[in-house]
Amino acid sequence: MRINALYVIIKLVERCNLKCSYCYYYTPENAEVYQRPTLMPDACLDDLIGYVQQALLQAPVRRVVFGFHGGEPTLAKAAKVRSFCTAARERLQPHVDVDFTLQTNGVHLSEDWLQLISEQGMGVGISIDGDRALHDRYRIDHQDRGSYDRVCANLHKLQSLDPARPIRLTALAVMGEGFDGLAHYRHLVEDLGIRRIKFLFVDNTADSPLAKPELEKLSQELCEVFDHWLLHDRNRVRVTLFDTAVRGLLASHYDRRGTRDRVTMGFALLSDGRIRIQDDFMIASDWFWSQTELNVRTSAFTDYLHQPHLQQLLHELSHVPKACQDCRFAESCAGGEPAHRYSRDRSFDNRSVYCEALYRFYSHVEARLGAGSRILSERNELPAMTTSAA
């Protein structure tokens, strides 16, 4: 196994200035968050750099990405983060590429934070759940005020940063209740000028199956957005879900699949120094909360690598689940996100809770790619891509 990138989620601030209705972090199961330091101590950040230095000696890693997360990381002073970035580059960059990202709700971005983002060329993920009415239905502050106007004001500041130091700005949009695919997409692209979008499925596992009409509606919304993007925006807007589907289908069809022994691996560092598997898997609650307790001060990266939970997760990421092996999209979809496949009885060996929507969406994308390849074939530019019957 080779690690293409090590993604380190830094829980810089363990509190948030919003109380989003669908938040997975501030739940009764994670009540211990209120017992941890609100702000990660500088000593813990220093320990992290040493931990990663040792990791580079223990496993081949090409790139390290530090992601500032929370809570809401911009509640910390930018000067604190700047000191960490400087130290991380000085101590690690002779041996590995180092990058930084920021996941923010976009409500609070000081001028110092904006300058830091530009200086470091940070990738920035900003959460926007549609137009004002939809966004403010879910993403409210502790005074029950909507956050849309404040988020858009800071989005425009990010878009106005020095073009000589470009940042990668991505809108994260949850496809929750009220998601109106095409209207939502066009608002992000045409009204807000977004050029990178990551649509997120609502956190669900196979233990909580969704109603068939809900899945049908979701797939229809995605297909409509894909067609619009394909016709109008494919050369100027990047949508992560569409990239994944297109690349997977083409690689599968033309037998260009790479080996599955290269992974992007991640872990989260909590403000008290504990290390654990990233938050994506918190919805697999009984599995997630039974992982081995590790600490950045007292453990090594190999301890994290060898813990049973991570080994199981790496297996899931590198193998198509048995439940999906007879599907014609087994190699291209690969079962979707592992967390969405989890159940208490069968662990991750299930179809995704979103399987029906994914199947319809992949069938639609496959048909569009097939039509496009036939046109190119007629021009003698590419062999025709055949599609299978649904």
GROMACS .gro file of C-alpha atoms in nm, residues 134 137-138 174-179 202:
model
   10
  134LEU     CA    1  -3.307   2.721   0.188
  137ARG     CA    2  -3.366   2.709   0.703
  138TYR     CA    3  -3.078   2.489   0.821
  174VAL     CA    4  -2.579   1.930   0.139
  175MET     CA    5  -2.853   1.761  -0.065
  176GLY     CA    6  -3.105   1.766   0.216
  177GLU     CA    7  -3.479   1.812   0.239
  178GLY     CA    8  -3.579   2.091   0.004
  179PHE     CA    9  -3.283   2.038  -0.228
  202VAL     CA   10  -2.714   1.365   0.400
   0.00000   0.00000   0.00000
